[in-house]
Amino acid sequence: MRVLAHVYTYRVELGRRSYPILIGAGLIARPDLFDQHLFGRDVLLVSNTTVAPLYAAAVVGALGSRRVVEAILPDGEHHKTLANVSRLIDVLVANRFGRDCTVLALGGGVVGDMAGFAAATYQRGIAYVQIPTTLLAQVDSAVGGKTGVNHPGGKNLIGAFHQPNAVLADVRTLATLPQRELRAGIAEVLKYGLICDAPFFDWLEAHIDGLLARDLEALTHVIRRSCEIKAQIVGRDEYEHGERAVLNLGHTFAHAIEAATGYDRWLHGEAVAAGLFMAATLSYECGLMPATDVERIKRLLVQAGLPIDAHQVSVAAALEHMKMDKKVQGGRIRLVVPRSIGECFISVDYPDAALQRTLAACFG
Ligand code: NAD
Ligand code: GLY
């Protein structure tokens, strides 16, 4: 099939820090791609106990005669900690890695965020390449240079912006992804339609069954469009001084759900799904989004098998965690509000009563 043989390339345009996002089938086993995008002879391959047995051998096989050291982390969001990043730094030091090396992040967003943060901080910054293996990481977390870890007090509270040298998104790795993880990735895909691309949202409504059945052409299409949108937004606002914050649609609610439930019951993408519906509800409560749009969002989330509320988290707990969000400004929670499907804005002056009604409807 034509689509499977092709490597689609997008660029994140950031001057000297520009880099390509390559999307295609079989990329992790291509020595030519590693030759083009790796820096130096020393490679730290960071993965976890689930992904390494599946794909590390293929990657190592494509690395040729380079010196490869593997660092295999425990699996799970609750392992996304400063202690584990510190272990990665220990491995770099123990193996006397200099600044002329490359960290490879092979895995989902948890591995990518930690490996990226280790690369951001070791010797004040070394090269790294993202090899995302979840849908969520291929459409979102591997692109854009946000790296970091959680703190018990809040999600992603410790981190740095550090752009990768390249992103290699191999769609074939998605074949082994558990269905629940695939659904979680679809939440971040829906986000792009909601924030800025109504035709893409229409397309998702028409193709949701194909996506859930892992049709490779459908998956490739959503990874391409998602990366294209993210690359453009990051290219315009790398450090989130303005526009980039729209990529956090639903995330203030989502991070509160994740933090309130100890990072181990909800997948990030599931929390984002509920957060998207909460943001739509808030917009409706503010008198903005028509009920028909809210209903379409709900229908698509439910069709994708994703949650739309979090009644096991109390309103008080949700609010407490929302106040720890990085977007809080002058004590006021800044929220991304969708005006309609395909259009959103950042607001601090939504009516408090509208937020209270939203929280009361969606939390316990
Ligand atoms: P994850 O990294 O925990 O991966 C999900 C699960 O799938 C894990 O158990 C993992 O081991 C397994 N897995 C990964 N690839 C697999 C494969 N091909 N086959 C079988 N199993 C596989 O979760 P995620 O959803 O990829 O990422 C979520 C994380 O990403 C969160 O910590 C979130 O905060 C972060 N994130 C970061 C950004 C960013 O811009 N940096 C953006 C969005 C999300
Ligand atoms: N996932 C949000 C961002 O990268 O900005």
XYZ file of C-alpha atoms and ligand atoms in Angstrom:
413
model
C 0.000 0.000 0.000
C 1.313 3.416 -0.951
C 0.766 4.987 2.465
C 2.756 2.279 4.245
C 5.851 2.619 2.073
C 6.051 6.365 2.463
C 7.865 8.362 5.133
C 5.979 11.599 5.757
C 8.110 14.455 7.046
C 7.053 17.576 8.895
C 9.417 20.148 10.348
C 9.178 21.999 13.594
C 10.619 25.336 12.485
C 12.622 26.794 15.348
C 15.644 28.331 13.651
C 18.798 26.497 14.769
C 16.693 24.123 16.861
C 14.459 23.037 13.941
C 13.925 19.315 13.552
C 11.988 16.794 11.503
C 9.106 14.556 12.524
C 9.219 11.387 10.426
C 6.072 9.256 10.226
C 5.926 5.847 8.562
C 6.047 2.075 8.952
C 9.230 0.254 9.970
C 11.263 3.363 10.868
C 12.813 1.937 14.056
C 14.797 -0.611 12.066
C 16.271 1.861 9.534
C 20.004 2.509 10.051
C 19.896 5.368 7.512
C 17.507 7.361 9.726
C 19.690 6.913 12.808
C 22.763 7.846 10.763
C 21.044 11.093 9.767
C 19.712 12.129 13.160
C 22.059 10.781 15.848
C 24.904 12.813 17.235
C 28.184 11.108 18.248
C 29.005 7.429 18.740
C 27.599 6.973 22.239
C 23.897 6.248 22.647
C 21.829 5.940 25.823
C 18.729 3.967 24.881
C 16.017 4.743 27.443
C 12.932 2.547 27.488
C 10.782 0.676 29.978
C 10.137 -2.917 31.023
C 7.165 -3.257 28.627
C 8.489 -1.596 25.482
C 12.142 -2.688 25.598
C 11.389 -6.428 25.133
C 9.226 -5.542 22.119
C 11.348 -3.017 20.234
C 14.798 -2.385 21.759
C 16.480 -5.149 19.729
C 15.238 -3.673 16.445
C 16.557 -0.245 17.415
C 19.921 -1.582 18.623
C 20.206 -3.567 15.377
C 19.835 -0.345 13.399
C 22.460 1.509 15.456
C 25.398 -0.329 13.849
C 28.747 -0.091 15.611
C 27.814 2.692 18.029
C 28.346 2.151 21.764
C 24.835 1.561 23.112
C 23.994 1.555 26.820
C 20.427 0.609 27.759
C 18.548 2.127 30.705
C 15.285 0.331 31.310
C 12.837 2.142 33.602
C 9.882 0.672 35.482
C 6.571 1.112 33.631
C 3.874 3.536 34.757
C 2.955 7.170 35.267
C 3.721 6.944 39.001
C 7.352 6.176 38.048
C 7.633 9.529 36.243
C 9.749 10.957 39.034
C 12.863 12.995 39.667
C 14.381 9.868 41.275
C 14.151 7.972 37.985
C 15.626 10.855 35.998
C 18.434 10.895 38.541
C 19.009 7.195 37.796
C 19.345 8.010 34.087
C 21.922 10.680 34.916
C 23.775 8.108 37.059
C 23.977 5.789 34.037
C 25.307 8.590 31.829
C 27.967 9.459 34.410
C 28.897 5.826 35.146
C 29.482 5.226 31.435
C 31.424 8.494 31.069
C 29.138 9.901 28.415
C 30.294 13.307 27.203
C 28.271 16.007 25.472
C 28.797 14.260 22.119
C 26.230 11.535 22.720
C 22.528 11.009 22.001
C 19.738 9.846 24.270
C 17.098 7.749 22.493
C 13.642 7.760 24.102
C 11.870 4.557 23.068
C 8.375 4.359 24.530
C 5.294 6.362 25.394
C 5.036 9.823 26.859
C 6.309 8.771 30.268
C 9.621 7.484 28.876
C 9.817 10.405 26.436
C 9.270 13.055 29.105
C 11.843 11.497 31.465
C 14.512 10.745 28.858
C 14.013 14.243 27.438
C 14.415 15.805 30.879
C 17.601 13.815 31.513
C 18.893 15.062 28.142
C 17.835 18.628 28.994
C 19.798 18.651 32.233
C 22.843 16.386 31.753
C 25.867 18.607 31.176
C 23.388 21.483 30.604
C 21.803 19.783 27.622
C 22.646 16.955 25.245
C 21.011 15.644 22.079
C 18.046 13.284 22.136
C 15.750 11.617 19.623
C 12.155 10.683 20.352
C 10.932 7.260 19.181
C 7.330 7.368 20.398
C 5.516 4.016 20.554
C 2.051 5.048 21.797
C -0.530 6.903 19.747
C -0.550 9.619 22.405
C 3.198 10.099 22.176
C 3.186 10.024 18.354
C 0.502 12.715 18.099
C 1.542 14.865 21.023
C 4.150 14.284 23.702
C 7.143 13.459 21.464
C 6.759 16.751 19.589
C 7.431 20.185 21.017
C 10.203 19.763 23.563
C 8.256 19.727 26.819
C 10.117 17.388 29.149
C 9.767 16.689 32.842
C 8.408 14.689 35.734
C 5.563 14.751 38.235
C 5.726 15.917 41.835
C 3.339 14.543 44.480
C 1.927 18.077 44.604
C 1.146 18.257 40.903
C 1.499 16.877 37.425
C 4.609 17.832 35.386
C 5.622 20.422 37.981
C 9.339 19.868 37.322
C 10.648 20.153 33.790
C 12.345 22.010 30.999
C 11.841 22.896 27.368
C 14.384 20.928 25.347
C 13.736 20.124 21.696
C 14.715 16.712 20.280
C 16.977 16.303 17.232
C 14.245 14.317 15.498
C 11.033 12.396 16.120
C 10.680 8.962 14.504
C 7.049 7.835 14.722
C 6.847 4.227 13.561
C 3.157 3.408 13.082
C 3.897 -0.315 13.143
C 4.746 -0.166 16.844
C 1.104 0.664 17.527
C 0.177 -2.952 16.670
C 1.110 -4.084 20.200
C -0.491 -1.181 22.047
C -3.272 -2.231 24.437
C -6.710 -1.062 23.225
C -7.194 1.106 26.318
C -3.970 2.979 25.464
C -5.085 3.418 21.848
C -8.337 4.994 23.057
C -6.369 7.275 25.389
C -4.305 8.495 22.423
C -7.466 9.219 20.460
C -8.426 11.759 23.166
C -5.398 13.919 22.277
C -6.266 13.560 18.587
C -9.826 14.828 19.172
C -8.246 17.768 20.999
C -6.652 19.016 17.758
C -9.987 18.977 15.949
C -11.608 20.860 18.803
C -8.955 23.552 19.141
C -8.465 24.498 15.504
C -9.685 22.109 12.823
C -13.428 21.508 12.456
C -13.034 19.483 9.196
C -10.600 17.174 11.032
C -13.216 16.706 13.770
C -15.782 15.821 11.049
C -13.262 13.337 9.602
C -12.783 11.758 13.024
C -16.543 11.332 13.441
C -16.632 9.495 10.116
C -13.561 7.311 10.757
C -13.651 6.538 14.472
C -14.423 2.849 13.893
C -11.447 2.469 11.535
C -9.176 4.109 14.097
C -10.361 1.821 16.866
C -9.774 -1.136 14.523
C -6.202 0.186 13.922
C -6.578 0.753 10.220
C -3.017 1.852 9.401
C -4.070 4.412 6.818
C -6.482 6.015 9.282
C -3.853 5.997 12.044
C -1.230 7.457 9.722
C -3.654 10.198 8.702
C -4.362 11.246 12.306
C -0.694 11.156 13.294
C 0.184 13.292 10.276
C -2.532 15.893 10.830
C -1.917 16.045 14.589
C 1.849 16.493 14.140
C 1.282 19.094 11.443
C -0.953 21.154 13.748
C 1.361 20.760 16.735
C 4.489 21.585 14.710
C 2.888 24.815 13.467
C 1.749 25.935 16.924
C 5.090 25.085 18.571
C 6.927 26.827 15.717
C 5.002 30.025 16.508
C 5.173 29.827 20.334
C 7.875 27.426 21.532
C 7.856 28.525 25.188
C 4.097 28.868 25.618
C 3.996 32.630 26.044
C 0.614 32.650 24.342
C -0.949 30.507 21.636
C 0.687 27.199 22.634
C -1.464 27.110 25.766
C -4.438 26.090 23.574
C -2.776 22.663 23.325
C -3.729 22.312 26.976
C -7.451 22.250 26.210
C -9.062 20.077 28.888
C -5.717 19.533 30.628
C -6.328 21.632 33.757
C -9.306 19.395 34.545
C -7.315 16.327 33.429
C -4.282 17.034 35.601
C -6.580 17.507 38.604
C -8.170 14.090 37.953
C -4.759 12.432 37.611
C -3.291 14.075 40.704
C -6.418 13.470 42.820
C -6.361 9.759 41.916
C -2.632 9.266 42.567
C -1.551 8.926 38.891
C -2.395 5.239 38.764
C -6.105 4.781 38.042
C -6.698 7.073 35.113
C -4.579 7.104 31.975
C -3.495 10.604 30.982
C -5.511 10.402 27.754
C -8.615 9.243 29.617
C -8.334 12.228 31.942
C -7.878 14.475 28.901
C -11.061 13.013 27.373
C -13.086 13.899 30.465
C -11.319 17.287 30.524
C -12.348 18.006 26.917
C -15.976 17.366 27.769
C -15.663 19.521 30.912
C -14.192 22.372 28.841
C -17.106 22.058 26.399
C -19.557 22.058 29.311
C -17.908 25.167 30.751
C -18.227 26.886 27.390
C -21.917 25.945 27.222
C -22.387 27.205 30.797
C -20.783 30.504 29.729
C -23.384 30.783 26.972
C -20.870 30.157 24.190
C -20.849 26.653 22.738
C -24.162 25.494 21.298
C -25.692 22.407 22.915
C -25.477 20.607 19.551
C -21.652 20.913 19.581
C -21.450 19.707 23.191
C -23.577 16.723 22.186
C -21.307 15.917 19.201
C -18.237 15.995 21.430
C -19.913 13.741 23.978
C -21.033 11.282 21.270
C -17.558 10.986 19.759
C -15.863 10.545 23.144
C -18.367 7.848 24.107
C -17.968 6.129 20.716
C -14.215 6.098 21.324
C -14.858 4.392 24.675
C -13.565 7.379 26.647
C -14.852 8.867 29.917
C -16.697 12.193 30.064
C -16.863 12.763 33.838
C -14.995 11.946 37.044
C -17.587 11.482 39.755
C -15.151 9.589 41.997
C -13.166 12.831 42.478
C -14.828 15.431 44.718
C -15.365 18.986 43.514
C -13.210 20.217 46.408
C -10.309 17.904 45.500
C -10.574 18.852 41.825
C -10.510 22.562 42.624
C -7.577 22.148 44.991
C -5.491 20.481 42.274
C -6.641 22.885 39.559
C -5.190 25.722 41.640
C -1.740 24.054 41.368
C -1.895 24.182 37.563
C 1.067 25.847 35.836
C -1.323 28.163 34.017
C -2.630 29.797 37.210
C -2.106 33.550 36.867
C -2.467 35.950 39.768
C -4.325 33.266 41.719
C -6.855 32.849 38.908
C -7.105 29.526 37.013
C -6.513 30.195 33.304
C -8.585 27.856 31.181
C -8.736 27.009 27.513
C -12.349 27.455 26.448
C -13.680 26.073 23.161
C -16.007 28.595 21.503
C -17.237 26.022 19.003
C -15.798 22.883 17.421
C -12.582 24.122 15.764
C -12.159 27.366 17.710
C -10.943 28.094 21.222
C -9.429 30.837 23.351
C -7.667 31.257 26.684
C -9.672 32.874 29.446
C -9.299 34.037 33.029
C -12.579 35.910 33.173
C -15.154 33.167 32.734
C -17.971 33.540 35.309
C -17.111 31.640 38.522
C -20.692 30.376 38.650
C -20.217 28.713 35.228
C -17.093 26.916 36.485
C -18.908 25.874 39.672
C -21.831 24.442 37.643
C -19.358 22.584 35.403
C -17.483 21.105 38.358
C -20.731 20.144 40.095
C -21.951 18.355 36.951
C -18.714 16.496 36.214
C -17.117 15.731 39.600
C -18.456 13.981 42.694
P 2.835 5.763 28.776
O 4.130 6.310 28.387
O 2.614 5.389 30.198
O 2.505 4.504 27.844
C 1.291 3.836 28.025
C 1.496 2.332 28.256
O 1.730 1.702 27.003
C 2.679 1.978 29.130
O 2.351 0.865 29.923
C 3.751 1.608 28.114
O 4.729 0.748 28.639
C 2.931 0.913 27.068
N 3.454 0.940 25.709
C 4.060 1.959 25.079
N 4.247 1.648 23.801
C 3.779 0.411 23.614
C 3.686 -0.448 22.491
N 4.043 -0.035 21.274
N 3.162 -1.683 22.662
C 2.737 -2.080 23.901
N 2.758 -1.304 24.988
C 3.284 -0.063 24.833
O 1.657 6.798 28.430
P 1.409 7.784 27.198
O -0.056 7.866 27.085
O 2.214 7.438 26.015
O 1.985 9.165 27.731
C 1.404 9.818 28.817
C 2.433 10.760 29.403
O 2.782 11.737 28.430
C 1.942 11.519 30.611
O 2.932 11.524 31.594
C 1.731 12.917 30.090
O 1.888 13.891 31.080
C 2.779 13.014 29.047
N 2.509 14.002 28.009
C 3.513 14.855 27.695
C 3.333 15.781 26.707
C 4.471 16.664 26.300
O 4.255 17.606 25.525
N 5.680 16.395 26.748
C 2.108 15.855 26.020
C 1.111 14.962 26.357
C 1.318 14.026 27.356
N 0.869 18.930 25.227
C 0.880 20.341 25.317
C 2.081 20.983 24.710
O 2.956 20.318 24.210
O 2.195 22.167 24.723
